[in-house]
GROMACS .gro file of C-alpha atoms in nm:
model
  245
    1PRO     CA    1  -4.764  10.051  10.893
    2ARG     CA    2  -5.006   9.914  10.656
    3PRO     CA    3  -5.121   9.549  10.812
    4GLY     CA    4  -5.001   9.238  10.666
    5LEU     CA    5  -4.660   9.429  10.528
    6THR     CA    6  -4.350   9.279  10.715
    7PRO     CA    7  -3.992   9.277  10.650
    8ALA     CA    8  -3.995   8.894  10.599
    9GLY     CA    9  -4.263   8.953  10.332
   10ILE     CA   10  -4.085   9.234  10.138
   11ALA     CA   11  -3.768   9.017  10.191
   12ALA     CA   12  -3.947   8.700  10.024
   13ALA     CA   13  -4.103   8.925   9.743
   14ALA     CA   14  -3.773   9.078   9.663
   15VAL     CA   15  -3.592   8.737   9.687
   16ALA     CA   16  -3.838   8.626   9.427
   17LEU     CA   17  -3.796   8.896   9.190
   18ALA     CA   18  -3.396   8.860   9.195
   19ASP     CA   19  -3.436   8.489   9.117
   20GLU     CA   20  -3.669   8.567   8.841
   21GLU     CA   21  -3.480   8.857   8.673
   22GLY     CA   22  -3.137   8.846   8.848
   23LEU     CA   23  -3.043   9.149   9.059
   24ALA     CA   24  -3.077   9.432   8.786
   25GLY     CA   25  -3.462   9.367   8.824
   26VAL     CA   26  -3.476   9.459   9.189
   27SER     CA   27  -3.571   9.805   9.299
   28MET     CA   28  -3.794   9.943   9.584
   29ALA     CA   29  -4.056  10.026   9.308
   30ARG     CA   30  -4.050   9.674   9.174
   31VAL     CA   31  -4.098   9.524   9.503
   32ALA     CA   32  -4.358   9.770   9.594
   33GLU     CA   33  -4.530   9.691   9.270
   34ARG     CA   34  -4.515   9.336   9.329
   35LEU     CA   35  -4.646   9.372   9.682
   36GLY     CA   36  -4.925   9.586   9.550
   37VAL     CA   37  -4.821   9.902   9.775
   38THR     CA   38  -4.664  10.211   9.700
   39THR     CA   39  -4.283  10.239   9.710
   40MET     CA   40  -4.321  10.491  10.005
   41ALA     CA   41  -4.482  10.232  10.204
   42LEU     CA   42  -4.193  10.012  10.182
   43TYR     CA   43  -3.965  10.304  10.335
   44ARG     CA   44  -4.158  10.258  10.673
   45TYR     CA   45  -4.007   9.895  10.697
   46VAL     CA   46  -3.677   9.922  10.488
   47PRO     CA   47  -3.489  10.255  10.461
   48GLY     CA   48  -3.331  10.195  10.117
   49LYS     CA   49  -3.196   9.986   9.863
   50ASP     CA   50  -2.886   9.878  10.045
   51ALA     CA   51  -3.097   9.753  10.371
   52LEU     CA   52  -3.315   9.581  10.115
   53LEU     CA   53  -3.020   9.378   9.978
   54GLY     CA   54  -2.914   9.310  10.322
   55LEU     CA   55  -3.262   9.158  10.428
   56MET     CA   56  -3.244   8.942  10.070
   57LEU     CA   57  -2.913   8.805  10.163
   58ASP     CA   58  -3.021   8.710  10.525
   59THR     CA   59  -3.353   8.550  10.374
   60ALA     CA   60  -3.171   8.394  10.106
   61LEU     CA   61  -2.903   8.241  10.344
   62GLY     CA   62  -3.164   8.083  10.551
   63GLU     CA   63  -3.310   7.910  10.296
   64ALA     CA   64  -2.990   7.794  10.166
   65VAL     CA   65  -2.890   7.657  10.514
   66GLU     CA   66  -3.212   7.450  10.540
   67ALA     CA   67  -3.186   7.334  10.193
   68ALA     CA   68  -2.826   7.227  10.262
   69GLY     CA   69  -2.957   7.025  10.540
   70ALA     CA   70  -3.202   6.842  10.319
   71GLY     CA   71  -2.925   6.763  10.069
   72SER     CA   72  -2.948   7.017   9.815
   73PRO     CA   73  -2.733   7.033   9.460
   74GLY     CA   74  -2.374   7.079   9.528
   75VAL     CA   75  -2.384   7.000   9.872
   76PRO     CA   76  -2.181   6.661   9.925
   77ALA     CA   77  -2.200   6.468  10.251
   78ALA     CA   78  -1.921   6.537  10.502
   79ALA     CA   79  -1.633   6.329  10.515
   80SER     CA   80  -1.613   6.078  10.801
   81GLY     CA   81  -1.317   6.014  11.013
   82GLU     CA   82  -1.203   6.387  11.034
   83PRO     CA   83  -1.159   6.592  11.346
   84ALA     CA   84  -1.479   6.763  11.471
   85TRP     CA   85  -1.388   7.094  11.383
   86ARG     CA   86  -1.296   7.002  11.015
   87THR     CA   87  -1.618   6.835  10.931
   88ALA     CA   88  -1.802   7.142  11.120
   89LEU     CA   89  -1.633   7.394  10.874
   90GLU     CA   90  -1.681   7.180  10.569
   91ARG     CA   91  -2.056   7.171  10.627
   92TRP     CA   92  -2.013   7.552  10.697
   93CYS     CA   93  -1.865   7.606  10.355
   94HIS     CA   94  -2.085   7.359  10.180
   95ASP     CA   95  -2.388   7.570  10.330
   96GLN     CA   96  -2.266   7.885  10.164
   97LEU     CA   97  -2.211   7.694   9.826
   98ALA     CA   98  -2.579   7.600   9.854
   99LEU     CA   99  -2.673   7.968   9.840
  100ALA     CA  100  -2.485   8.030   9.512
  101HIS     CA  101  -2.676   7.742   9.364
  102LEU     CA  102  -3.005   7.851   9.490
  103HIS     CA  103  -2.964   8.234   9.463
  104PRO     CA  104  -2.684   8.309   9.230
  105TRP     CA  105  -2.751   8.697   9.242
  106ALA     CA  106  -2.637   8.639   9.602
  107MET     CA  107  -2.284   8.639   9.496
  108GLU     CA  108  -2.274   8.952   9.359
  109PRO     CA  109  -2.070   9.241   9.539
  110ALA     CA  110  -2.349   9.479   9.592
  111VAL     CA  111  -2.526   9.207   9.807
  112THR     CA  112  -2.214   9.039   9.979
  113SER     CA  113  -2.107   9.392  10.080
  114SER     CA  114  -2.426   9.485  10.275
  115ALA     CA  115  -2.449   9.509  10.656
  116PRO     CA  116  -2.501   9.156  10.805
  117GLY     CA  117  -2.831   9.082  10.954
  118PRO     CA  118  -2.937   8.818  11.226
  119ALA     CA  119  -2.888   8.522  10.979
  120ARG     CA  120  -2.553   8.627  10.876
  121VAL     CA  121  -2.425   8.730  11.215
  122ALA     CA  122  -2.564   8.367  11.355
  123PHE     CA  123  -2.350   8.192  11.065
  124ILE     CA  124  -2.018   8.385  11.139
  125ASP     CA  125  -2.105   8.272  11.523
  126ARG     CA  126  -2.118   7.916  11.390
  127GLY     CA  127  -1.812   7.914  11.199
  128LEU     CA  128  -1.613   8.027  11.511
  129ARG     CA  129  -1.821   7.777  11.708
  130ALA     CA  130  -1.683   7.503  11.482
  131LEU     CA  131  -1.329   7.586  11.642
  132ASP     CA  132  -1.421   7.519  11.969
  133GLY     CA  133  -1.192   7.311  12.149
  134THR     CA  134  -0.869   7.381  11.916
  135PRO     CA  135  -0.562   7.563  12.037
  136LEU     CA  136  -0.620   7.846  11.826
  137THR     CA  137  -0.635   8.202  11.957
  138TRP     CA  138  -0.939   8.409  11.880
  139ALA     CA  139  -0.726   8.615  11.624
  140GLU     CA  140  -0.643   8.292  11.460
  141ARG     CA  141  -0.987   8.157  11.467
  142ALA     CA  142  -1.133   8.498  11.324
  143ALA     CA  143  -0.872   8.443  11.034
  144VAL     CA  144  -0.956   8.110  10.941
  145VAL     CA  145  -1.334   8.178  10.938
  146GLY     CA  146  -1.233   8.508  10.709
  147ARG     CA  147  -1.014   8.317  10.488
  148LEU     CA  148  -1.262   8.045  10.456
  149SER     CA  149  -1.516   8.286  10.373
  150LEU     CA  150  -1.314   8.446  10.106
  151HIS     CA  151  -1.221   8.117   9.927
  152VAL     CA  152  -1.602   8.001   9.940
  153LEU     CA  153  -1.712   8.339   9.804
  154SER     CA  154  -1.477   8.290   9.511
  155GLU     CA  155  -1.590   7.951   9.447
  156GLY     CA  156  -1.962   8.053   9.479
  157GLN     CA  157  -1.922   8.300   9.204
  158ILE     CA  158  -1.813   8.039   8.980
  159VAL     CA  159  -2.092   7.826   9.056
  160ALA     CA  160  -2.345   8.118   9.040
  161ALA     CA  161  -2.209   8.216   8.701
  162GLY     CA  162  -2.257   7.837   8.591
  163VAL     CA  163  -2.622   7.821   8.731
  164GLN     CA  164  -2.695   8.152   8.556
  165ALA     CA  165  -2.526   8.030   8.216
  166ALA     CA  166  -2.731   7.688   8.224
  167ARG     CA  167  -3.059   7.890   8.306
  168ALA     CA  168  -2.987   8.134   8.018
  169ALA     CA  169  -2.933   7.862   7.777
  170ALA     CA  170  -3.231   7.682   7.886
  171GLY     CA  171  -3.427   8.023   7.814
  172ASP     CA  172  -3.508   8.088   8.184
  173GLY     CA  173  -3.303   8.379   8.248
  174ALA     CA  174  -3.107   8.669   8.108
  175ALA     CA  175  -2.737   8.594   7.985
  176ALA     CA  176  -2.462   8.701   8.203
  177PRO     CA  177  -2.099   8.766   8.122
  178PRO     CA  178  -1.906   8.453   8.136
  179HIS     CA  179  -1.667   8.403   8.425
  180PRO     CA  180  -1.311   8.355   8.355
  181ALA     CA  181  -1.308   7.983   8.548
  182LEU     CA  182  -1.574   7.869   8.295
  183GLN     CA  183  -1.381   7.916   7.984
  184ASP     CA  184  -1.204   7.630   7.810
  185PHE     CA  185  -0.838   7.754   7.927
  186GLY     CA  186  -0.690   7.456   7.784
  187THR     CA  187  -0.796   7.529   7.431
  188LEU     CA  188  -0.673   7.890   7.481
  189LEU     CA  189  -0.338   7.799   7.599
  190ARG     CA  190  -0.299   7.544   7.292
  191ALA     CA  191  -0.331   7.851   7.073
  192VAL     CA  192  -0.056   8.076   7.226
  193VAL     CA  193   0.189   7.852   7.411
  194ASP     CA  194   0.532   7.820   7.250
  195PRO     CA  195   0.699   7.520   7.336
  196ASP     CA  196   1.058   7.670   7.299
  197ARG     CA  197   0.994   7.964   7.510
  198HIS     CA  198   0.750   7.782   7.762
  199PRO     CA  199   0.848   7.401   7.773
  200VAL     CA  200   0.709   7.328   8.108
  201LEU     CA  201   0.378   7.488   8.023
  202ALA     CA  202   0.350   7.345   7.709
  203GLU     CA  203   0.434   6.975   7.866
  204ALA     CA  204   0.139   7.060   8.112
  205VAL     CA  205  -0.097   7.150   7.818
  206ALA     CA  206  -0.005   6.861   7.609
  207ALA     CA  207  -0.090   6.634   7.871
  208GLY     CA  208  -0.435   6.778   7.915
  209ALA     CA  209  -0.367   6.927   8.256
  210PHE     CA  210  -0.589   7.217   8.175
  211ASP     CA  211  -0.848   7.023   8.010
  212GLU     CA  212  -1.206   6.984   8.197
  213SER     CA  213  -1.238   6.635   8.071
  214SER     CA  214  -0.919   6.537   8.235
  215ALA     CA  215  -0.992   6.599   8.580
  216GLU     CA  216  -1.017   6.291   8.795
  217PRO     CA  217  -1.235   6.281   9.103
  218GLY     CA  218  -1.108   6.543   9.382
  219GLU     CA  219  -0.873   6.736   9.096
  220GLY     CA  220  -0.925   6.991   8.816
  221ASP     CA  221  -1.264   7.180   8.859
  222ASP     CA  222  -1.376   6.988   9.167
  223PRO     CA  223  -1.438   7.287   9.408
  224ASP     CA  224  -1.410   7.078   9.695
  225LEU     CA  225  -1.028   7.033   9.585
  226GLY     CA  226  -0.969   7.392   9.673
  227LEU     CA  227  -1.146   7.362   9.993
  228ARG     CA  228  -0.944   7.055  10.095
  229MET     CA  229  -0.622   7.249  10.034
  230VAL     CA  230  -0.740   7.546  10.261
  231LEU     CA  231  -0.860   7.307  10.561
  232ASP     CA  232  -0.538   7.099  10.525
  233GLY     CA  233  -0.346   7.460  10.581
  234VAL     CA  234  -0.593   7.496  10.888
  235ALA     CA  235  -0.508   7.172  11.008
  236ALA     CA  236  -0.143   7.257  11.024
  237LEU     CA  237  -0.228   7.569  11.182
  238VAL     CA  238  -0.426   7.398  11.472
  239GLU     CA  239  -0.123   7.144  11.486
  240ARG     CA  240   0.136   7.419  11.549
  241ALA     CA  241  -0.083   7.581  11.790
  242GLY     CA  242  -0.096   7.264  11.982
  243ARG     CA  243   0.275   7.235  12.014
  244ARG     CA  244   0.281   7.619  12.147
  245ARG     CA  245   0.107   7.464  12.472
   0.00000   0.00000   0.00000
């Protein structure tokens, strides 16, 4: 192996390339070009594109966790007065949303489905450890971590789409297909809702329930609302498990 070429350096170059050009701009050849080596030289360290994506996600996740600890955009402070497990899981989820803010490409299926590396494995371990001291079984704890991961992935894809749209509007990135959640759904519904056939929906639309501007703090498009709903469900699960004892 060429001195100075390391998996960490390869990952850093690939992450920088994805940040600049999106995931479509990342290939073994492009990363090799950026590092000033042949493509074959990379294969001594990374066996292929799938492994490269996993290495990139592991690196980006580590950066996001560090940035979240420093107060990165989109990561509010954890609420006080909550059980320790809830505060820990809330921070765990916020750290994942920080990843979407910093590296939108990390939310794409090709990346999220890659084999987990050390940072991701440690992150899963951290999620399970947040439930230490609760009466939940191991199966229930794994289900909680899995369900929260799916919820945050969905929210993260919306965040990533918003970041990409903002960058494209500023001329700092390529335009990406709009995420359905970022559409002006209230205006779309007004054009198609028939008050005679859909009286309840029509009343909700007239009240501005689907308008972005009508959202109060903690409502509407606030990603924390969905997280609180899921965590409220976990709290109910913990309470029922306590009664089993």
